[in-house]
Amino acid sequence: MIQSLFLLSLLLCPLEYNLSNPIKGLDKLYLDWKKVTIQALEKRANNTTDSLKRNTFLNRINAVNVVTQKEESMKIDTLAIRYLLLKDHFTNIISSKGDVFIIEIKTMTSAISFTDLIIHRNDNHIAIVDAFRFNGKKWIAIQHFSCDEYFLQENLSTYYLENEKGINFNETIITKFSKGKLKMSEYFITKSLSSKCGLQNIFDKVDQYYYK
């Protein structure tokens, strides 16, 4: 019954990733997301004058490219953390009539940890925020709340700072979906996300352990 409802929801939504085969739709969105991320990293690498930052961007590009090329020609890694997140939330993302943002946060401490936020925003700027943490096998929900903050109103690239005075303490990727379509993605190296993004209060509502 659940599988039938899942298929029906996809067929009723005339969206870019609404394919008769939901697995193909999921696979396409996953690969498109990676390509957009690579483009964002390439733009950062080309625009920065800091050699250390450029090397960081290039290393990230190489890592993503190797996996992406293999997946396009052979088989998609269905255990990749991005794929697992999309698999859990694919229907909600592509059927949304408003904006959906996925914020990926990679924390580098004694061990690497991953925290993702999925934020749905309606026309009244009321946002529903769901926070997840990857436990090594799957994504675990850690928080759920609503807020009426005005955030991410401009093109995502306008929030990038070169002066290292940003609000993010960890590498952050922000991706925007609008009405079921993948619109843009931006990569923010540590302390490069401007406070003008409007996300500070949302970050503060999520346990600080996951950000500092």
Short mmCIF file of C-alpha atoms in Angstrom, two decimals:
data_model
loop_
_atom_site.label_atom_id
_atom_site.label_comp_id
_atom_site.label_asym_id
_atom_site.label_seq_id
_atom_site.Cartn_x
_atom_site.Cartn_y
_atom_site.Cartn_z
CA MET A 1 0.00 0.00 0.00
CA ILE A 2 2.79 2.44 0.95
CA GLN A 3 4.68 1.65 -2.25
CA SER A 4 1.50 2.24 -4.30
CA LEU A 5 0.97 5.65 -2.69
CA PHE A 6 4.63 6.52 -3.35
CA LEU A 7 4.29 5.69 -7.05
CA LEU A 8 0.97 7.54 -7.32
CA SER A 9 2.42 10.70 -5.76
CA LEU A 10 5.18 10.73 -8.38
CA LEU A 11 2.83 10.15 -11.29
CA LEU A 12 0.52 12.97 -10.22
CA CYS A 13 3.33 15.56 -10.03
CA PRO A 14 4.30 16.98 -13.46
CA LEU A 15 7.84 17.78 -12.38
CA GLU A 16 11.31 17.37 -13.82
CA TYR A 17 12.06 14.25 -11.78
CA ASN A 18 8.57 12.77 -12.00
CA LEU A 19 9.38 9.66 -14.04
CA SER A 20 7.27 6.55 -14.36
CA ASN A 21 10.12 4.70 -12.69
CA PRO A 22 10.74 6.37 -9.29
CA ILE A 23 14.19 4.81 -8.98
CA LYS A 24 15.27 6.49 -12.23
CA GLY A 25 13.91 9.79 -10.94
CA LEU A 26 15.85 9.39 -7.72
CA ASP A 27 19.02 8.41 -9.58
CA LYS A 28 18.74 11.39 -11.94
CA LEU A 29 18.24 13.87 -9.11
CA TYR A 30 21.18 12.37 -7.22
CA LEU A 31 23.54 12.68 -10.21
CA ASP A 32 22.28 16.17 -11.12
CA TRP A 33 22.86 17.29 -7.54
CA LYS A 34 26.46 16.10 -7.68
CA LYS A 35 27.04 17.89 -11.01
CA VAL A 36 25.68 21.16 -9.61
CA THR A 37 27.96 20.77 -6.58
CA ILE A 38 30.98 20.26 -8.84
CA GLN A 39 30.07 23.42 -10.78
CA ALA A 40 29.86 25.38 -7.52
CA LEU A 41 33.29 24.11 -6.44
CA GLU A 42 34.80 24.93 -9.83
CA LYS A 43 33.46 28.47 -9.60
CA ARG A 44 34.97 28.90 -6.15
CA ALA A 45 38.33 27.50 -7.29
CA ASN A 46 38.42 29.86 -10.27
CA ASN A 47 37.40 32.95 -8.31
CA THR A 48 39.60 32.72 -5.22
CA THR A 49 43.05 34.29 -5.02
CA ASP A 50 43.98 32.21 -1.97
CA SER A 51 46.10 29.23 -3.06
CA LEU A 52 45.22 27.18 0.03
CA LYS A 53 41.51 27.64 -0.57
CA ARG A 54 41.93 26.85 -4.26
CA ASN A 55 43.65 23.58 -3.37
CA THR A 56 40.82 22.73 -0.99
CA PHE A 57 38.25 23.31 -3.72
CA LEU A 58 40.26 21.32 -6.27
CA ASN A 59 40.64 18.40 -3.87
CA ARG A 60 36.88 18.36 -3.30
CA ILE A 61 36.27 18.50 -7.07
CA ASN A 62 38.59 15.57 -7.73
CA ALA A 63 36.98 13.47 -5.00
CA VAL A 64 33.44 14.10 -6.27
CA ASN A 65 34.42 13.72 -9.94
CA VAL A 66 36.00 10.29 -9.52
CA VAL A 67 32.90 8.87 -7.86
CA THR A 68 30.48 10.64 -10.23
CA GLN A 69 32.18 9.39 -13.39
CA LYS A 70 32.17 5.84 -12.04
CA GLU A 71 28.48 6.05 -11.10
CA GLU A 72 27.47 7.46 -14.48
CA SER A 73 29.23 4.70 -16.40
CA MET A 74 28.61 1.79 -14.02
CA LYS A 75 26.38 1.68 -10.97
CA ILE A 76 25.18 4.34 -8.56
CA ASP A 77 26.32 3.97 -4.97
CA THR A 78 22.97 3.58 -3.26
CA LEU A 79 24.70 3.61 0.14
CA ALA A 80 26.16 7.10 -0.37
CA ILE A 81 24.94 9.47 2.33
CA ARG A 82 23.36 11.87 -0.18
CA TYR A 83 21.55 9.04 -1.92
CA LEU A 84 20.21 7.73 1.39
CA LEU A 85 18.93 11.20 2.31
CA LEU A 86 17.20 11.63 -1.06
CA LYS A 87 15.73 8.15 -0.86
CA ASP A 88 14.04 9.06 2.44
CA HIS A 89 12.74 12.46 1.28
CA PHE A 90 12.52 12.27 -2.53
CA THR A 91 8.72 12.52 -2.74
CA ASN A 92 8.49 15.52 -0.40
CA ILE A 93 11.20 17.39 -2.28
CA ILE A 94 9.84 16.96 -5.80
CA SER A 95 6.19 17.46 -4.82
CA SER A 96 6.79 20.66 -2.85
CA LYS A 97 5.03 23.75 -4.23
CA GLY A 98 7.49 26.07 -2.53
CA ASP A 99 11.22 26.26 -1.88
CA VAL A 100 13.16 23.45 -0.28
CA PHE A 101 16.71 23.90 0.98
CA ILE A 102 19.10 21.14 1.94
CA ILE A 103 22.00 22.31 4.10
CA GLU A 104 24.83 19.82 4.45
CA ILE A 105 27.32 20.33 7.28
CA LYS A 106 30.52 18.33 7.54
CA THR A 107 32.10 18.53 10.99
CA MET A 108 35.82 17.77 11.26
CA THR A 109 36.78 16.98 14.85
CA SER A 110 38.34 13.79 16.19
CA ALA A 111 35.99 12.05 13.77
CA ILE A 112 34.08 13.27 10.72
CA SER A 113 30.35 13.71 11.27
CA PHE A 114 27.55 14.80 8.97
CA THR A 115 24.47 16.86 9.84
CA ASP A 116 21.84 17.82 7.26
CA LEU A 117 18.96 20.26 7.49
CA ILE A 118 15.95 20.04 5.19
CA ILE A 119 13.98 23.28 5.22
CA HIS A 120 10.61 23.74 3.52
CA ARG A 121 9.53 27.37 3.06
CA ASN A 122 6.06 28.43 1.97
CA ASP A 123 4.87 31.73 0.45
CA ASN A 124 4.35 33.23 3.92
CA HIS A 125 8.01 32.58 4.77
CA ILE A 126 7.05 30.05 7.42
CA ALA A 127 9.77 27.43 7.42
CA ILE A 128 9.63 23.85 8.63
CA VAL A 129 13.09 22.65 9.64
CA ASP A 130 14.10 19.01 10.01
CA ALA A 131 17.61 18.20 11.22
CA PHE A 132 19.27 14.84 10.69
CA ARG A 133 22.56 13.26 11.68
CA PHE A 134 24.22 10.35 9.89
CA ASN A 135 25.08 7.51 12.28
CA GLY A 136 27.29 5.58 9.85
CA LYS A 137 24.45 3.56 8.36
CA LYS A 138 21.42 5.82 8.07
CA TRP A 139 20.09 9.31 8.74
CA ILE A 140 18.57 9.84 12.18
CA ALA A 141 16.12 12.67 12.87
CA ILE A 142 17.39 14.85 15.72
CA GLN A 143 15.16 17.95 15.63
CA HIS A 144 11.97 19.32 14.06
CA PHE A 145 10.70 22.89 14.43
CA SER A 146 9.12 25.80 12.56
CA CYS A 147 10.25 29.42 12.26
CA ASP A 148 9.25 32.58 10.43
CA GLU A 149 12.72 33.90 9.65
CA TYR A 150 13.52 35.62 6.35
CA PHE A 151 16.46 33.60 5.08
CA LEU A 152 18.26 32.88 1.81
CA GLN A 153 16.32 35.53 -0.09
CA GLU A 154 19.06 36.23 -2.63
CA ASN A 155 21.11 34.13 -5.03
CA LEU A 156 23.11 31.73 -2.86
CA SER A 157 26.44 32.90 -4.29
CA THR A 158 25.92 36.38 -2.79
CA TYR A 159 26.41 34.92 0.69
CA TYR A 160 30.00 33.81 0.09
CA LEU A 161 32.69 35.75 2.01
CA GLU A 162 36.42 35.72 1.30
CA ASN A 163 37.33 37.46 4.58
CA GLU A 164 36.71 34.43 6.85
CA LYS A 165 34.16 36.30 8.98
CA GLY A 166 31.25 34.01 8.20
CA ILE A 167 28.94 32.20 10.61
CA ASN A 168 29.67 28.60 9.60
CA PHE A 169 32.24 26.75 11.68
CA ASN A 170 32.33 23.81 9.28
CA GLU A 171 32.24 23.09 5.56
CA THR A 172 28.70 23.73 4.37
CA ILE A 173 26.82 23.07 1.14
CA ILE A 174 23.47 24.77 0.55
CA THR A 175 21.23 23.49 -2.24
CA LYS A 176 17.95 25.05 -3.34
CA PHE A 177 15.01 23.24 -4.92
CA SER A 178 12.00 25.21 -6.14
CA LYS A 179 8.69 23.64 -7.12
CA GLY A 180 10.34 20.26 -7.45
CA LYS A 181 13.31 21.39 -9.53
CA LEU A 182 16.96 21.58 -8.58
CA LYS A 183 17.87 25.27 -8.87
CA MET A 184 21.34 25.86 -7.48
CA SER A 185 23.97 24.71 -5.03
CA GLU A 186 26.78 26.60 -3.30
CA TYR A 187 29.79 25.38 -1.35
CA PHE A 188 30.94 27.39 1.68
CA ILE A 189 34.35 26.72 3.12
CA THR A 190 34.73 27.26 6.89
CA LYS A 191 33.73 30.80 8.00
CA SER A 192 32.68 31.91 4.52
CA LEU A 193 28.87 31.97 4.94
CA SER A 194 27.66 35.55 5.44
CA SER A 195 25.34 36.38 8.33
CA LYS A 196 23.12 38.03 5.71
CA CYS A 197 21.94 34.55 4.74
CA GLY A 198 19.54 34.75 7.70
CA LEU A 199 20.29 31.23 8.94
CA GLN A 200 21.91 32.11 12.27
CA ASN A 201 18.72 31.72 14.31
CA ILE A 202 17.95 28.42 12.62
CA PHE A 203 21.46 27.17 13.38
CA ASP A 204 21.08 28.33 16.98
CA LYS A 205 17.90 26.29 17.39
CA VAL A 206 19.75 23.13 16.43
CA ASP A 207 22.02 21.69 19.11
CA GLN A 208 25.32 23.57 19.00
CA TYR A 209 27.18 20.30 19.29
CA TYR A 210 26.57 19.71 15.60
CA TYR A 211 28.02 23.03 14.46
CA LYS A 212 30.98 23.89 16.69
#
